[in-house]
Coordinates of C-alpha atoms and ligand atoms in Angstrom, one line a residue:
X118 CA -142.9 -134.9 110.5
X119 CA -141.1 -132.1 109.1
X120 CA -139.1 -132.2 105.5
X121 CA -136.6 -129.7 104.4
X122 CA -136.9 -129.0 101.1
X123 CA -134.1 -128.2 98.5
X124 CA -134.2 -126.8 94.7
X125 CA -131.3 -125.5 92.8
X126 CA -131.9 -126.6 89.7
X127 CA -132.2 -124.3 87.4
X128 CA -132.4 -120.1 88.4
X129 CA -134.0 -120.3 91.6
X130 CA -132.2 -121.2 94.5
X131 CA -135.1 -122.3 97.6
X132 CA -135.4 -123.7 100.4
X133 CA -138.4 -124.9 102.2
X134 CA -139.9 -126.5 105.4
X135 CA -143.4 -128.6 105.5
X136 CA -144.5 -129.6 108.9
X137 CA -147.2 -132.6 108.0
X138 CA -148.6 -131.3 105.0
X139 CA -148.4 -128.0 106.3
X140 CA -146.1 -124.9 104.7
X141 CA -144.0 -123.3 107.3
X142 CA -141.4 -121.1 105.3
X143 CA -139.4 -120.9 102.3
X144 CA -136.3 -118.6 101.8
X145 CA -136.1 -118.6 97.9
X146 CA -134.1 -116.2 95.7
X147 CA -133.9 -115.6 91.9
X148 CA -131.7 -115.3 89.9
X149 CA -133.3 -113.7 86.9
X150 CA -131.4 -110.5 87.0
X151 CA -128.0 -111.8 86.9
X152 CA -129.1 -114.2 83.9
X153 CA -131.4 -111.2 82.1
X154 CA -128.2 -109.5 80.3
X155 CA -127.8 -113.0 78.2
X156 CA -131.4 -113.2 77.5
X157 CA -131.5 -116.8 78.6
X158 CA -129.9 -119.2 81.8
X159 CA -126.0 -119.1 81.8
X160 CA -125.3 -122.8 83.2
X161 CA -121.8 -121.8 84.8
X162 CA -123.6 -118.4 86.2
X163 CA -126.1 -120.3 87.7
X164 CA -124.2 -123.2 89.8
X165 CA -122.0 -120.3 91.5
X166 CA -124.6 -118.4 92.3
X167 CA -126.4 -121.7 93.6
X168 CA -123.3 -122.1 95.8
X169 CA -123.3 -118.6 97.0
X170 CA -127.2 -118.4 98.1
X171 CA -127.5 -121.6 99.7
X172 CA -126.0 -121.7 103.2
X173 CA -127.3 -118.0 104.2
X174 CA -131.2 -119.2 102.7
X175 CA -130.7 -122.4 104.5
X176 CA -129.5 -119.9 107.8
X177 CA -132.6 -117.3 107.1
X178 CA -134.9 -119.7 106.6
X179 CA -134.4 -122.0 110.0
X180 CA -133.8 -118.6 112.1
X181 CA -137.5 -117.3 110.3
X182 CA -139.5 -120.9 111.2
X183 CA -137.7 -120.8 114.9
X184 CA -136.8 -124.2 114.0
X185 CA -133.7 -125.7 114.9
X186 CA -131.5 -128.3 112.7
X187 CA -132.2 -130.8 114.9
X188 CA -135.9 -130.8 114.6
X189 CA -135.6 -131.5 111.0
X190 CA -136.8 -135.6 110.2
X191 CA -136.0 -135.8 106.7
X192 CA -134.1 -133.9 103.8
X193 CA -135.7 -133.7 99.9
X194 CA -133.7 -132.3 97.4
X195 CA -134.2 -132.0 93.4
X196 CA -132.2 -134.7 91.5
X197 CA -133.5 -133.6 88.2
X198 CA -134.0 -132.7 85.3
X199 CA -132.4 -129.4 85.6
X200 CA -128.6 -128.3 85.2
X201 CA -126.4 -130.4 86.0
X202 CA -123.9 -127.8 87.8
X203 CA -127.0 -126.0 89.6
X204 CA -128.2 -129.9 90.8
X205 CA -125.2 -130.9 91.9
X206 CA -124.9 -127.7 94.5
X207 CA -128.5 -128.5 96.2
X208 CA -127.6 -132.1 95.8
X209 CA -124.3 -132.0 97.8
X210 CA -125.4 -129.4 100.5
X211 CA -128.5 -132.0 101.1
X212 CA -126.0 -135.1 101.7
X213 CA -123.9 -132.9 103.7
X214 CA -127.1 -132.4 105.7
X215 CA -128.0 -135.4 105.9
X216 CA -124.8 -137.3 107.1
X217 CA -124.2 -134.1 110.2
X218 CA -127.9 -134.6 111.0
X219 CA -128.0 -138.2 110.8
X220 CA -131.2 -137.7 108.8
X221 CA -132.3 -139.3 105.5
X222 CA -132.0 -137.9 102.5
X223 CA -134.4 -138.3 99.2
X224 CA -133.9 -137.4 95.7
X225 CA -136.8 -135.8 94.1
X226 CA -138.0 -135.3 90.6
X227 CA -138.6 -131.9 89.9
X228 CA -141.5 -132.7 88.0
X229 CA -143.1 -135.1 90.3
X230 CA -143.1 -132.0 92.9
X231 CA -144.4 -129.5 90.7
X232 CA -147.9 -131.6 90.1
X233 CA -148.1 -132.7 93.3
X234 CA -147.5 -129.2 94.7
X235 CA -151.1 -129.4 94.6
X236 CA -151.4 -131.2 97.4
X237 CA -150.1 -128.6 100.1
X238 CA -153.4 -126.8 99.4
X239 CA -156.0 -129.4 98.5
X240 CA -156.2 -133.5 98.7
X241 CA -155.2 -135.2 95.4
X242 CA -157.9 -137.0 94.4
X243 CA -155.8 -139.6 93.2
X244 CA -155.8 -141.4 89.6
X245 CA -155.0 -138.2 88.6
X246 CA -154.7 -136.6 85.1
X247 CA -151.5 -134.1 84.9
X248 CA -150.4 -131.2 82.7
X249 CA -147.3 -129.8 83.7
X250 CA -146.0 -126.8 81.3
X251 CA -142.7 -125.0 82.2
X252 CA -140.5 -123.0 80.7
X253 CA -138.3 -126.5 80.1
X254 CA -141.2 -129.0 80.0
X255 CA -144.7 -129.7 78.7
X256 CA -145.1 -133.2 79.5
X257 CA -149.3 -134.6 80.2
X258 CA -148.3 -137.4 82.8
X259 CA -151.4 -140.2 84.5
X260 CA -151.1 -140.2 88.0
X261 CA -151.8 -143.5 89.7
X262 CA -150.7 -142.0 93.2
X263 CA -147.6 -140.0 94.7
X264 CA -145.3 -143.3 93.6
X265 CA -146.5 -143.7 90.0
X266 CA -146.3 -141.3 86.9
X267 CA -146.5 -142.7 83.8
X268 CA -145.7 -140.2 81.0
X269 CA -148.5 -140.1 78.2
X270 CA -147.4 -137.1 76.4
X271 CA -144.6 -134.4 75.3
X272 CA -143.4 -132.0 73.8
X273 CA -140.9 -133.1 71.0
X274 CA -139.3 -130.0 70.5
X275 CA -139.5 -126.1 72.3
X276 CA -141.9 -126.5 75.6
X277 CA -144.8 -124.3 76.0
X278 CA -142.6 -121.6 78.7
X279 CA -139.8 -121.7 76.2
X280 CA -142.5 -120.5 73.0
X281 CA -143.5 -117.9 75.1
X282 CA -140.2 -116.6 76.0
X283 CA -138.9 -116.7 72.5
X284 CA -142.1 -114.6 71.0
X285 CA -142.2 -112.7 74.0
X286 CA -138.0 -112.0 72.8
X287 CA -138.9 -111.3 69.2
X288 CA -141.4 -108.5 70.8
X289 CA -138.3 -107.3 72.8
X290 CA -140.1 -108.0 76.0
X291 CA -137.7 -109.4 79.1
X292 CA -136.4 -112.8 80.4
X293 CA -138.7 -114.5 81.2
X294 CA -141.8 -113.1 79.1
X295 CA -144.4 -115.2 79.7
X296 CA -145.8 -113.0 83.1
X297 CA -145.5 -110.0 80.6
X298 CA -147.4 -111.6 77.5
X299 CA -150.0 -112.7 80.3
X300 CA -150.3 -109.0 81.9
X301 CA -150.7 -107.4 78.4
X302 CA -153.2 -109.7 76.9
X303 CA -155.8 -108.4 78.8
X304 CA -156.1 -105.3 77.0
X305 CA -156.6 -107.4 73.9
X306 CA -158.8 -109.5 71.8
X307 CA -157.3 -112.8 70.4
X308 CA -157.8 -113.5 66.9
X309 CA -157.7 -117.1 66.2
X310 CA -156.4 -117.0 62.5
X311 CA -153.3 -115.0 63.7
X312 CA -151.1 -118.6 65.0
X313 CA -151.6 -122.3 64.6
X314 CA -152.6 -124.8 66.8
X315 CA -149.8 -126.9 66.2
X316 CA -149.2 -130.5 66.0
X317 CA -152.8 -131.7 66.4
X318 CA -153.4 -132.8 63.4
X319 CA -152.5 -136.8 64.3
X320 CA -153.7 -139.1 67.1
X321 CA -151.1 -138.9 70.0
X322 CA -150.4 -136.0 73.1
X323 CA -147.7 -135.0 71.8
X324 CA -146.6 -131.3 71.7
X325 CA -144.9 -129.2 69.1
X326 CA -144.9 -125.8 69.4
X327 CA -142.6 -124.7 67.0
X328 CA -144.4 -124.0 64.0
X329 CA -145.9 -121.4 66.2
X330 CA -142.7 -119.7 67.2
X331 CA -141.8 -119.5 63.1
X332 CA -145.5 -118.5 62.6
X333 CA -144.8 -115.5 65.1
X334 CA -142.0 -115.0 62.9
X335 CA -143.0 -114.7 59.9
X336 CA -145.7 -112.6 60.8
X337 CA -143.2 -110.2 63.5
X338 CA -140.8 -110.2 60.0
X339 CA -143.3 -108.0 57.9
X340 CA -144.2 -106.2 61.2
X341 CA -140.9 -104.4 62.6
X342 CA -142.8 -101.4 64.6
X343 CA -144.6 -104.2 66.7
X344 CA -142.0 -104.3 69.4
X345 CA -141.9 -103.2 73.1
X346 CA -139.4 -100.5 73.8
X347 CA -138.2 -101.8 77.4
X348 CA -134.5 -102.2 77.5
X349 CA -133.9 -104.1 80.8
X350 CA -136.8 -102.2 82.9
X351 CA -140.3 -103.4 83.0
X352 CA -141.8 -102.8 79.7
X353 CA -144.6 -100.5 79.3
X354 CA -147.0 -101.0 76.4
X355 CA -146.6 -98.3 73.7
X356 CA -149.8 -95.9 73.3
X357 CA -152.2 -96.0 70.5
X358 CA -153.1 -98.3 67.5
X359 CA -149.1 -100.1 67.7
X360 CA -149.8 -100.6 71.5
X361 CA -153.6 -102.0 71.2
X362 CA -152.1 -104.8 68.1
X363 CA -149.3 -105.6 70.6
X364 CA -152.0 -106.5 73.1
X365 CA -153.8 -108.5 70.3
X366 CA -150.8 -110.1 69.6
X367 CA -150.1 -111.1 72.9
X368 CA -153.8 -112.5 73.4
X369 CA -153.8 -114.0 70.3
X370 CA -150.5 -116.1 70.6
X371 CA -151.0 -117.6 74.1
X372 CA -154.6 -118.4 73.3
X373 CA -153.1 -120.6 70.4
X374 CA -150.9 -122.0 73.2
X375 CA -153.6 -122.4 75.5
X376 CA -156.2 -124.1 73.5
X377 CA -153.5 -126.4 72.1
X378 CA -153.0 -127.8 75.5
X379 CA -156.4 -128.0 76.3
X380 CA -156.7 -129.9 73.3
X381 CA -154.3 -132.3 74.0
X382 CA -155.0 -132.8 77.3
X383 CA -158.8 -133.5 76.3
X384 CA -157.7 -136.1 73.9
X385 CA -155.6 -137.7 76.7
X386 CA -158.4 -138.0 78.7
X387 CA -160.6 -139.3 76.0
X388 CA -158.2 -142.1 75.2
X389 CA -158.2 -143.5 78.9
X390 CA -161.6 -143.3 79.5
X391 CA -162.0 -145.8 75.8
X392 CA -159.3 -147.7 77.7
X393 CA -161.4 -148.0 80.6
X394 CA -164.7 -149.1 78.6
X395 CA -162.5 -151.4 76.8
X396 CA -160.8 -152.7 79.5
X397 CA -164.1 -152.9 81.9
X398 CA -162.6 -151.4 84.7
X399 CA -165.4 -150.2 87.3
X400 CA -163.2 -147.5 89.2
X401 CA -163.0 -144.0 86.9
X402 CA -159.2 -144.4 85.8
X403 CA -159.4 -140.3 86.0
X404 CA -160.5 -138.6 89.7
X405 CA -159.1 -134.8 88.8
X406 CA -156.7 -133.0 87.0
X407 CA -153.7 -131.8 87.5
X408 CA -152.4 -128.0 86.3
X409 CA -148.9 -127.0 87.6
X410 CA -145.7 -125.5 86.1
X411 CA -144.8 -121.8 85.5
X412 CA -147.3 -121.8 82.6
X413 CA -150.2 -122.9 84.9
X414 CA -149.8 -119.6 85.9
X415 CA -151.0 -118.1 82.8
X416 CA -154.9 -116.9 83.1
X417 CA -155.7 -118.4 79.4
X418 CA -154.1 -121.6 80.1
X419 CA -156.0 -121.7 83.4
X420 CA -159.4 -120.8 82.0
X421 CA -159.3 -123.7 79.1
X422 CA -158.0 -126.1 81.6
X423 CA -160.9 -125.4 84.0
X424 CA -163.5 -125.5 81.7
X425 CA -162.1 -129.1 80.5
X426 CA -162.4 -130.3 84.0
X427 CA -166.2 -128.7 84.3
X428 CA -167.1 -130.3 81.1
X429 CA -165.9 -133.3 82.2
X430 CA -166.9 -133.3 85.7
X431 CA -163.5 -133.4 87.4
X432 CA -161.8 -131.4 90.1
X433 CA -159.5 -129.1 88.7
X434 CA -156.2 -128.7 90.9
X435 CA -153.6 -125.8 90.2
X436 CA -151.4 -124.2 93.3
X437 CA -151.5 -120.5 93.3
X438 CA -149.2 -118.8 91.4
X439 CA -146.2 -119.0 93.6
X440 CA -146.6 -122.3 94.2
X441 CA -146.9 -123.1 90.1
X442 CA -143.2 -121.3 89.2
X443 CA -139.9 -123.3 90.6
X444 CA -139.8 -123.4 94.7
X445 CA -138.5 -125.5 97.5
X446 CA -142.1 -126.0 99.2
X447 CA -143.2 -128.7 96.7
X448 CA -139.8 -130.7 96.7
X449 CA -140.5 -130.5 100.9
X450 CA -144.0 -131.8 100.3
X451 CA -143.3 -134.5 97.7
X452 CA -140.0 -135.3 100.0
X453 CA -142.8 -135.8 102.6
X454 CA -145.1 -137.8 101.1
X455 CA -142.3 -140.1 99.9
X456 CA -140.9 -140.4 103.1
X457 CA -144.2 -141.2 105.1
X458 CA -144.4 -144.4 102.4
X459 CA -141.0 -145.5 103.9
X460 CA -139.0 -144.1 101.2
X461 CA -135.5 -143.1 101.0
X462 CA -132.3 -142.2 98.9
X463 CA -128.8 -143.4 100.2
X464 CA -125.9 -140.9 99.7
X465 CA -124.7 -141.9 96.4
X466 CA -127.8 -141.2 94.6
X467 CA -127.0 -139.0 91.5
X468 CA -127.9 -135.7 89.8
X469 CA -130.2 -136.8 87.3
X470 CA -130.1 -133.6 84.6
X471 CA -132.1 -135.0 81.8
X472 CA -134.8 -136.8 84.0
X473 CA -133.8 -140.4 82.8
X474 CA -134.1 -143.5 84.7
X475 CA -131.4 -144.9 86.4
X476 CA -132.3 -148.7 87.2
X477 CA -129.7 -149.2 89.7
X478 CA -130.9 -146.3 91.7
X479 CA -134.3 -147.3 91.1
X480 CA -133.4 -150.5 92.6
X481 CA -132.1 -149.2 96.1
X482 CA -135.4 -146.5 95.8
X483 CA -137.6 -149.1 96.4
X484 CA -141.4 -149.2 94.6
X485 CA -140.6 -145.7 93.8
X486 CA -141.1 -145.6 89.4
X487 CA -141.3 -142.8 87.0
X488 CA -140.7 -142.2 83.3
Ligands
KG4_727 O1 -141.8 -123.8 86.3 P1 -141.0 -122.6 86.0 O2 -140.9 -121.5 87.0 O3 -139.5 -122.9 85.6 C1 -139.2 -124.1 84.9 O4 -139.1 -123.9 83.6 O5 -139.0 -125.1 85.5 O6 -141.6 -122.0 84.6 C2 -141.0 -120.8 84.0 C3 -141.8 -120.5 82.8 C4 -141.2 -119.4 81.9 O7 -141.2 -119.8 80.6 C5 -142.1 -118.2 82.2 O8 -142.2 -117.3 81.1 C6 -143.4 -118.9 82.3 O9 -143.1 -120.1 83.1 N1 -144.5 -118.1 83.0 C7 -145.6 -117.7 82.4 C8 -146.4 -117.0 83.3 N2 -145.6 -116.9 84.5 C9 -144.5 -117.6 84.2 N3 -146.1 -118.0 81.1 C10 -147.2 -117.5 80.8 N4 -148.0 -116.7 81.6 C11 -147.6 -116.4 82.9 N5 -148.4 -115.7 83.7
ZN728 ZN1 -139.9 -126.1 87.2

């Protein structure tokens, strides 16, 4: 069976085809340049530029797969959460699709596919525990299978992406910071009374980070001559003892990030397992976690997360790295393992731009739940 996938909804327009589990191609083309002069995603920017990409990727990426329109069984596109504008593009091209091809369409979460991205490289040993951590979302879901996520944690204000790219700002380091924080902590040693770990101090998995952004702050306030001189370029690191405390800095601050989520994550962990002793249930309600989003890309994040699954036994699954930032391949994938379950989307499904539930559409997408 082979899926075209769709994602348009937010910088990145891609597209995607997955032959049975299988990655044949993506087309897939940023759009961080054009937003990089605001320092942050211009919504209106982004749909045109959405419209503008689409058809030639969709072109380019058939002509590079030597597949023909015809061969495609099924269409999966990302209903949301995103932009609405940048949704709607991906959205409509997909039903356009879908009624020339006489081929069903199905609405994705954006979400969804980025944990189960997983998947195109690996089995899902499925319950599984999931972190996702974007640059929009930091949200720790349980996993029952492909069909069921159930939401145990969030962030209630900046995700863990967003922190990054805010102190990454106040160091005058590019849009989107986080590769850059990442690249330049290696040269330095993280200094655990420097930031927070934020928000752990109660009994959910709930995230805050941003006592750490003000913490960053405060300090950066006092600290002027800690900044990157990069313009719009790549940044280099400044020499001497101003370059090696930038390095410190950068370790230090996303290894408060990263030990928070690990944190969190642990403790979500620990409460199902009581829940399972409570509740007597013989089957582990926890087979492997989960690590996917643009963040999962970051080496500190990845390292606490592994050694949380090691401790604890579990698999750990994160795609590489250019499956973990926004792509078309895991909407194809999820699309697929939706539609081999019988599920699909008829063509009035909406854009869905803050990921809420829509019980009538839920109703026509039969057994399919999320929250
Ligand atoms: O999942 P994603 O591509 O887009 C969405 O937000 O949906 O995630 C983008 C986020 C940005 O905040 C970016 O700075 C961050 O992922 N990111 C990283 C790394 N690579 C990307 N953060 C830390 N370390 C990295 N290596
Ligand atoms: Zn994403």
């Amino acid at each position: 069976m082979l899926c075209l996938g769709i994602e348009s909804s937010c910088d990145e327009t891609a597209l995607a085809l997955v032959r049975d589990g299988v990655l044949l191609g993506q087309t897939l083309k940023s759009q961080i340049d054009v937003h990089a002069l605001f320092g942050g995603v211009v919504p209106e920017l982004a749909s045109r530029e959405h419209g503008r990409l689409i058809g030639p990727l969709y072109d380019q990426l058939l002509a590079e797969c030597g597949v023909s329109a015809e061969d495609i069984d099924c269409i999966a596109v990302t209903r949301g959460p995103g932009l609405l504008g940048s949704l709607l593009v991906g959205i409509a091209f997909a039903k356009s699709l879908s009624l020339a091809l006489q081929k069903p369409v199905l609405g994705i979460n954006h979400l969804h596919a980025h944990l189960l991205a997983a998947g195109l490289e690996n089995d899902i040993p499925f319950p599984a525990l999931g972190l996702l951590v974007s640059g929009g979302h930091t949200h720790i879901y349980h996993i029952a299978s492909p069909l069921h996520f159930r939401l145990l944690g969030r962030s209630i204000d900046d995700a863990a992406g967003e922190a990054i790219d805010k102190f990454g700002k106040m160091l005058g380091l590019p849009y989107p910071a986080g590769k850059y924080i990442d690249l330049f902590s290696r040269g330095g040693e993280a200094v655990t009374h420097l930031f927070p770990r934020p928000y752990l101090d109660n009994d959910n998995c709930d995230f805050s980070f941003s006592g750490l952004k003000t913490a960053a702050y405060n300090l950066l306030e006092k600290r002027p001559e800690l900044r990157f001189n990069s313009g719009m370029d790549a940044p280099v690191l400044p020499a001497g003892d101003v370059g090696r405390e930038l390095s410190g800095l950068c370790a230090s601050f996303q290894a408060a990030v990263a030990e928070t989520l690990r944190l969190k994550l642990a403790r979500a962990l620990g409460q199902l397992r009581d829940k399972t002793r409570e509740e007597g249930a013989p089957a582990p309600r926890v087979a492997s976690l989960l690590l996917a989003g643009g963040v999962a890309a970051n080496s500190a994040v990845r390292a606490g997360i592994r050694a949380l699954a090691e401790k604890n036994g579990l698999p750990l699954l994160a795609p590489s790295a250019a499956l973990c930032t926004d792509n078309a391949a895991m909407v194809a994938y999820a699309g697929l393992v939706l539609h081999q379950l019988g599920l699909c989307h008829d063509l009035s499904f909406p854009a869905v731009p803050r990921g809420e539930q829509v019980p009538d559409d839920y109703g026509r997408f039969l057994r399919y739940s999320e929250s």
